[in-house]
Amino acid sequence: MFFALDGFLFAGWVVRIPAIKQQTGASASTLGLALLGVSAGAVITMMLTGRLCRRYGSHAVTVACGVLLPLSIALPAQTHSALSLGLVLLVFGAAYGGMNVAMNSAAVDLVAALRRPVMPSFHAAFSLGGMVGAGLGGLVAGGLSASTHLFLLAGIGLLVTAFAGPSLLRHRLAPAAVEAAGPQEPKQRLSPRARRIVVLFGVIALCTAYGEGALADWGALHLEQDLGAHPGLAAAGYALFALTMTAGRLTGTLLLERLGQTRTLVLGGATAAAGMLLGSLAPTAWLALAGFAVTGLGLANIFPVAVGRAGELAGPSGVAAASTLGYGGMLLGPPAIGFLADWFSLPVALTTVALLAAGAAVLGYTARNATTSAPV
């Protein structure tokens, strides 16, 4: 429920970015700078959340962030300048980054205790939440102001946390159970080779998460501004992307069993690159939507596979490193797109998503011989 809530709230925010841009009078570059507030807040929090999880437990930190994130999502619609928007997005980014690290830490512990590869299901829940959030956002975009919409999202988020939080706090996973069920944290320092491989998979995660963040923050604006789509149809772009990503992740286990991890990475990266070239350069909104859908299918399983491989090589510390790099790509992508959009154009800027997806495919093939036999 917390993974789904995270995706739901994030999507609800991103579909209102065009309205917030108009409200604040920001240009593409100044909007990109304001969106950097999300990145800065998240990165700072991500560095601290691991310590908080070790001290208070990942379940408690997840619930705390489940309160802060809904409260912070109502703030952007109250701003009227790019500067004030950037400042409140620092708060939103801090809550978002903390939520992602805490809930992934809780999920890693649960995967180890269950001895089942259920991590893709958690990420599917995030994508499903994003699809629902974007879909509802598209339905209400023409009838509700951004302020009212985000205020309602805050209320829904607090209700979900009030419902699910007490159960999560009551059922804390005993450390002994995790240690008995899952791989031990490496007691020795990682060798340089193992550390390089972990970073490699982290970069693969970053390349694909860059695309998810770029589509979330700029996809609707591209459809509305460059292709003349109605606000409702523009909001549906991210919803369609989230739908195909959810479908891809729900079938991810079968895909991995049939193709293996390397082929899944390479095929996914190549598919996403082709889809995003269509999505960014298509002359009509409907063709762009088709490109977004193909991109979602391609990106669906690359992030979970990359994080899982890092965990195989270095245990939970590998998962943490790869996840942090990956979410860094999701958060740093949107401001990069903003600057490129001002220097060139938004469609050209969005082609960088295809470039990085192709890079993830190449890196995935390069890492084909990386195994758990790497010394640690």
PDB file of N, CA and C in Angstrom, residues 11-20 22 132-150 152-153 220 224 229-237:
ATOM      1  N   ALA A  11       2.456  10.818  -9.043  1.00  0.00           N
ATOM      2  CA  ALA A  11       1.778  11.041 -10.315  1.00  0.00           C
ATOM      3  C   ALA A  11       0.776  12.189 -10.211  1.00  0.00           C
ATOM      4  N   GLY A  12       0.091  12.272  -9.072  1.00  0.00           N
ATOM      5  CA  GLY A  12      -0.847  13.370  -8.887  1.00  0.00           C
ATOM      6  C   GLY A  12      -0.171  14.720  -8.958  1.00  0.00           C
ATOM      7  N   TRP A  13       1.057  14.795  -8.452  1.00  0.00           N
ATOM      8  CA  TRP A  13       1.824  16.035  -8.536  1.00  0.00           C
ATOM      9  C   TRP A  13       2.254  16.316  -9.968  1.00  0.00           C
ATOM     10  N   VAL A  14       2.792  15.313 -10.660  1.00  0.00           N
ATOM     11  CA  VAL A  14       3.400  15.584 -11.964  1.00  0.00           C
ATOM     12  C   VAL A  14       2.362  15.986 -13.012  1.00  0.00           C
ATOM     13  N   VAL A  15       1.133  15.459 -12.917  1.00  0.00           N
ATOM     14  CA  VAL A  15       0.156  15.836 -13.941  1.00  0.00           C
ATOM     15  C   VAL A  15      -0.312  17.285 -13.775  1.00  0.00           C
ATOM     16  N   ARG A  16      -0.023  17.895 -12.621  1.00  0.00           N
ATOM     17  CA  ARG A  16      -0.400  19.291 -12.432  1.00  0.00           C
ATOM     18  C   ARG A  16       0.758  20.248 -12.663  1.00  0.00           C
ATOM     19  N   ILE A  17       1.902  19.738 -13.099  1.00  0.00           N
ATOM     20  CA  ILE A  17       3.053  20.601 -13.361  1.00  0.00           C
ATOM     21  C   ILE A  17       2.749  21.676 -14.402  1.00  0.00           C
ATOM     22  N   PRO A  18       2.049  21.353 -15.520  1.00  0.00           N
ATOM     23  CA  PRO A  18       1.731  22.439 -16.457  1.00  0.00           C
ATOM     24  C   PRO A  18       0.952  23.583 -15.801  1.00  0.00           C
ATOM     25  N   ALA A  19      -0.004  23.250 -14.934  1.00  0.00           N
ATOM     26  CA  ALA A  19      -0.780  24.296 -14.254  1.00  0.00           C
ATOM     27  C   ALA A  19       0.090  25.081 -13.281  1.00  0.00           C
ATOM     28  N   ILE A  20       0.981  24.379 -12.562  1.00  0.00           N
ATOM     29  CA  ILE A  20       1.876  25.061 -11.629  1.00  0.00           C
ATOM     30  C   ILE A  20       2.857  25.957 -12.388  1.00  0.00           C
ATOM     31  N   GLN A  22       2.305  27.507 -15.229  1.00  0.00           N
ATOM     32  CA  GLN A  22       1.561  28.703 -15.627  1.00  0.00           C
ATOM     33  C   GLN A  22       1.296  29.613 -14.434  1.00  0.00           C
ATOM     34  N   VAL A 132      -2.999   5.064 -11.565  1.00  0.00           N
ATOM     35  CA  VAL A 132      -4.263   5.538 -11.009  1.00  0.00           C
ATOM     36  C   VAL A 132      -4.200   7.036 -10.716  1.00  0.00           C
ATOM     37  N   GLY A 133      -3.078   7.475 -10.135  1.00  0.00           N
ATOM     38  CA  GLY A 133      -2.927   8.890  -9.818  1.00  0.00           C
ATOM     39  C   GLY A 133      -2.962   9.768 -11.052  1.00  0.00           C
ATOM     40  N   ALA A 134      -2.266   9.328 -12.110  1.00  0.00           N
ATOM     41  CA  ALA A 134      -2.250  10.109 -13.341  1.00  0.00           C
ATOM     42  C   ALA A 134      -3.603  10.061 -14.036  1.00  0.00           C
ATOM     43  N   GLY A 135      -4.253   8.884 -14.007  1.00  0.00           N
ATOM     44  CA  GLY A 135      -5.569   8.767 -14.627  1.00  0.00           C
ATOM     45  C   GLY A 135      -6.596   9.661 -13.971  1.00  0.00           C
ATOM     46  N   LEU A 136      -6.631   9.644 -12.649  1.00  0.00           N
ATOM     47  CA  LEU A 136      -7.552  10.525 -11.935  1.00  0.00           C
ATOM     48  C   LEU A 136      -7.200  11.992 -12.161  1.00  0.00           C
ATOM     49  N   GLY A 137      -5.896  12.275 -12.205  1.00  0.00           N
ATOM     50  CA  GLY A 137      -5.473  13.643 -12.473  1.00  0.00           C
ATOM     51  C   GLY A 137      -5.952  14.130 -13.821  1.00  0.00           C
ATOM     52  N   GLY A 138      -5.907  13.246 -14.829  1.00  0.00           N
ATOM     53  CA  GLY A 138      -6.397  13.614 -16.142  1.00  0.00           C
ATOM     54  C   GLY A 138      -7.889  13.888 -16.145  1.00  0.00           C
ATOM     55  N   LEU A 139      -8.634  13.112 -15.364  1.00  0.00           N
ATOM     56  CA  LEU A 139     -10.082  13.291 -15.310  1.00  0.00           C
ATOM     57  C   LEU A 139     -10.479  14.616 -14.668  1.00  0.00           C
ATOM     58  N   VAL A 140      -9.724  15.038 -13.659  1.00  0.00           N
ATOM     59  CA  VAL A 140     -10.120  16.238 -12.911  1.00  0.00           C
ATOM     60  C   VAL A 140      -9.354  17.487 -13.352  1.00  0.00           C
ATOM     61  N   ALA A 141      -8.388  17.324 -14.272  1.00  0.00           N
ATOM     62  CA  ALA A 141      -7.531  18.462 -14.648  1.00  0.00           C
ATOM     63  C   ALA A 141      -8.333  19.630 -15.197  1.00  0.00           C
ATOM     64  N   GLY A 142      -9.397  19.342 -15.934  1.00  0.00           N
ATOM     65  CA  GLY A 142     -10.171  20.431 -16.513  1.00  0.00           C
ATOM     66  C   GLY A 142     -11.193  21.032 -15.580  1.00  0.00           C
ATOM     67  N   GLY A 143     -11.505  20.351 -14.477  1.00  0.00           N
ATOM     68  CA  GLY A 143     -12.564  20.813 -13.601  1.00  0.00           C
ATOM     69  C   GLY A 143     -12.138  21.286 -12.232  1.00  0.00           C
ATOM     70  N   LEU A 144     -10.965  20.854 -11.771  1.00  0.00           N
ATOM     71  CA  LEU A 144     -10.486  21.234 -10.448  1.00  0.00           C
ATOM     72  C   LEU A 144      -9.203  22.040 -10.576  1.00  0.00           C
ATOM     73  N   SER A 145      -9.045  23.020  -9.726  1.00  0.00           N
ATOM     74  CA  SER A 145      -7.790  23.762  -9.685  1.00  0.00           C
ATOM     75  C   SER A 145      -6.696  22.869  -9.125  1.00  0.00           C
ATOM     76  N   ALA A 146      -5.452  23.231  -9.424  1.00  0.00           N
ATOM     77  CA  ALA A 146      -4.328  22.453  -8.895  1.00  0.00           C
ATOM     78  C   ALA A 146      -4.344  22.453  -7.370  1.00  0.00           C
ATOM     79  N   SER A 147      -4.716  23.567  -6.763  1.00  0.00           N
ATOM     80  CA  SER A 147      -4.745  23.661  -5.306  1.00  0.00           C
ATOM     81  C   SER A 147      -5.746  22.678  -4.705  1.00  0.00           C
ATOM     82  N   THR A 148      -6.952  22.638  -5.261  1.00  0.00           N
ATOM     83  CA  THR A 148      -7.977  21.723  -4.747  1.00  0.00           C
ATOM     84  C   THR A 148      -7.581  20.276  -4.974  1.00  0.00           C
ATOM     85  N   HIS A 149      -7.070  19.994  -6.161  1.00  0.00           N
ATOM     86  CA  HIS A 149      -6.673  18.627  -6.494  1.00  0.00           C
ATOM     87  C   HIS A 149      -5.601  18.106  -5.534  1.00  0.00           C
ATOM     88  N   LEU A 150      -4.544  18.886  -5.340  1.00  0.00           N
ATOM     89  CA  LEU A 150      -3.447  18.443  -4.479  1.00  0.00           C
ATOM     90  C   LEU A 150      -3.873  18.375  -3.013  1.00  0.00           C
ATOM     91  N   LEU A 152      -6.863  17.481  -2.013  1.00  0.00           N
ATOM     92  CA  LEU A 152      -7.594  16.217  -1.909  1.00  0.00           C
ATOM     93  C   LEU A 152      -6.631  15.026  -1.877  1.00  0.00           C
ATOM     94  N   LEU A 153      -5.567  15.099  -2.662  1.00  0.00           N
ATOM     95  CA  LEU A 153      -4.564  14.032  -2.646  1.00  0.00           C
ATOM     96  C   LEU A 153      -3.923  13.913  -1.268  1.00  0.00           C
ATOM     97  N   ALA A 220       3.601  15.250 -19.889  1.00  0.00           N
ATOM     98  CA  ALA A 220       2.334  15.965 -20.055  1.00  0.00           C
ATOM     99  C   ALA A 220       2.554  17.326 -20.726  1.00  0.00           C
ATOM    100  N   GLU A 224       0.948  18.606 -24.296  1.00  0.00           N
ATOM    101  CA  GLU A 224       0.074  19.778 -24.302  1.00  0.00           C
ATOM    102  C   GLU A 224       0.701  20.952 -25.052  1.00  0.00           C
ATOM    103  N   ALA A 229      -2.248  18.809 -27.303  1.00  0.00           N
ATOM    104  CA  ALA A 229      -3.208  17.896 -26.691  1.00  0.00           C
ATOM    105  C   ALA A 229      -4.012  18.606 -25.609  1.00  0.00           C
ATOM    106  N   HIS A 230      -5.246  18.148 -25.413  1.00  0.00           N
ATOM    107  CA  HIS A 230      -6.091  18.639 -24.319  1.00  0.00           C
ATOM    108  C   HIS A 230      -5.431  18.278 -22.994  1.00  0.00           C
ATOM    109  N   PRO A 231      -5.603  19.101 -21.935  1.00  0.00           N
ATOM    110  CA  PRO A 231      -4.981  18.772 -20.647  1.00  0.00           C
ATOM    111  C   PRO A 231      -5.297  17.368 -20.145  1.00  0.00           C
ATOM    112  N   GLY A 232      -6.524  16.908 -20.374  1.00  0.00           N
ATOM    113  CA  GLY A 232      -6.874  15.555 -19.945  1.00  0.00           C
ATOM    114  C   GLY A 232      -6.100  14.499 -20.699  1.00  0.00           C
ATOM    115  N   LEU A 233      -5.985  14.667 -22.030  1.00  0.00           N
ATOM    116  CA  LEU A 233      -5.218  13.723 -22.844  1.00  0.00           C
ATOM    117  C   LEU A 233      -3.740  13.792 -22.501  1.00  0.00           C
ATOM    118  N   ALA A 234      -3.244  14.999 -22.233  1.00  0.00           N
ATOM    119  CA  ALA A 234      -1.836  15.151 -21.859  1.00  0.00           C
ATOM    120  C   ALA A 234      -1.536  14.414 -20.563  1.00  0.00           C
ATOM    121  N   ALA A 235      -2.442  14.508 -19.591  1.00  0.00           N
ATOM    122  CA  ALA A 235      -2.247  13.802 -18.326  1.00  0.00           C
ATOM    123  C   ALA A 235      -2.282  12.299 -18.524  1.00  0.00           C
ATOM    124  N   ALA A 236      -3.032  11.835 -19.535  1.00  0.00           N
ATOM    125  CA  ALA A 236      -3.133  10.400 -19.789  1.00  0.00           C
ATOM    126  C   ALA A 236      -1.820   9.814 -20.289  1.00  0.00           C
ATOM    127  N   GLY A 237      -0.896  10.671 -20.737  1.00  0.00           N
ATOM    128  CA  GLY A 237       0.383  10.156 -21.221  1.00  0.00           C
ATOM    129  C   GLY A 237       1.146   9.414 -20.147  1.00  0.00           C
TER     130      GLY A 237
END
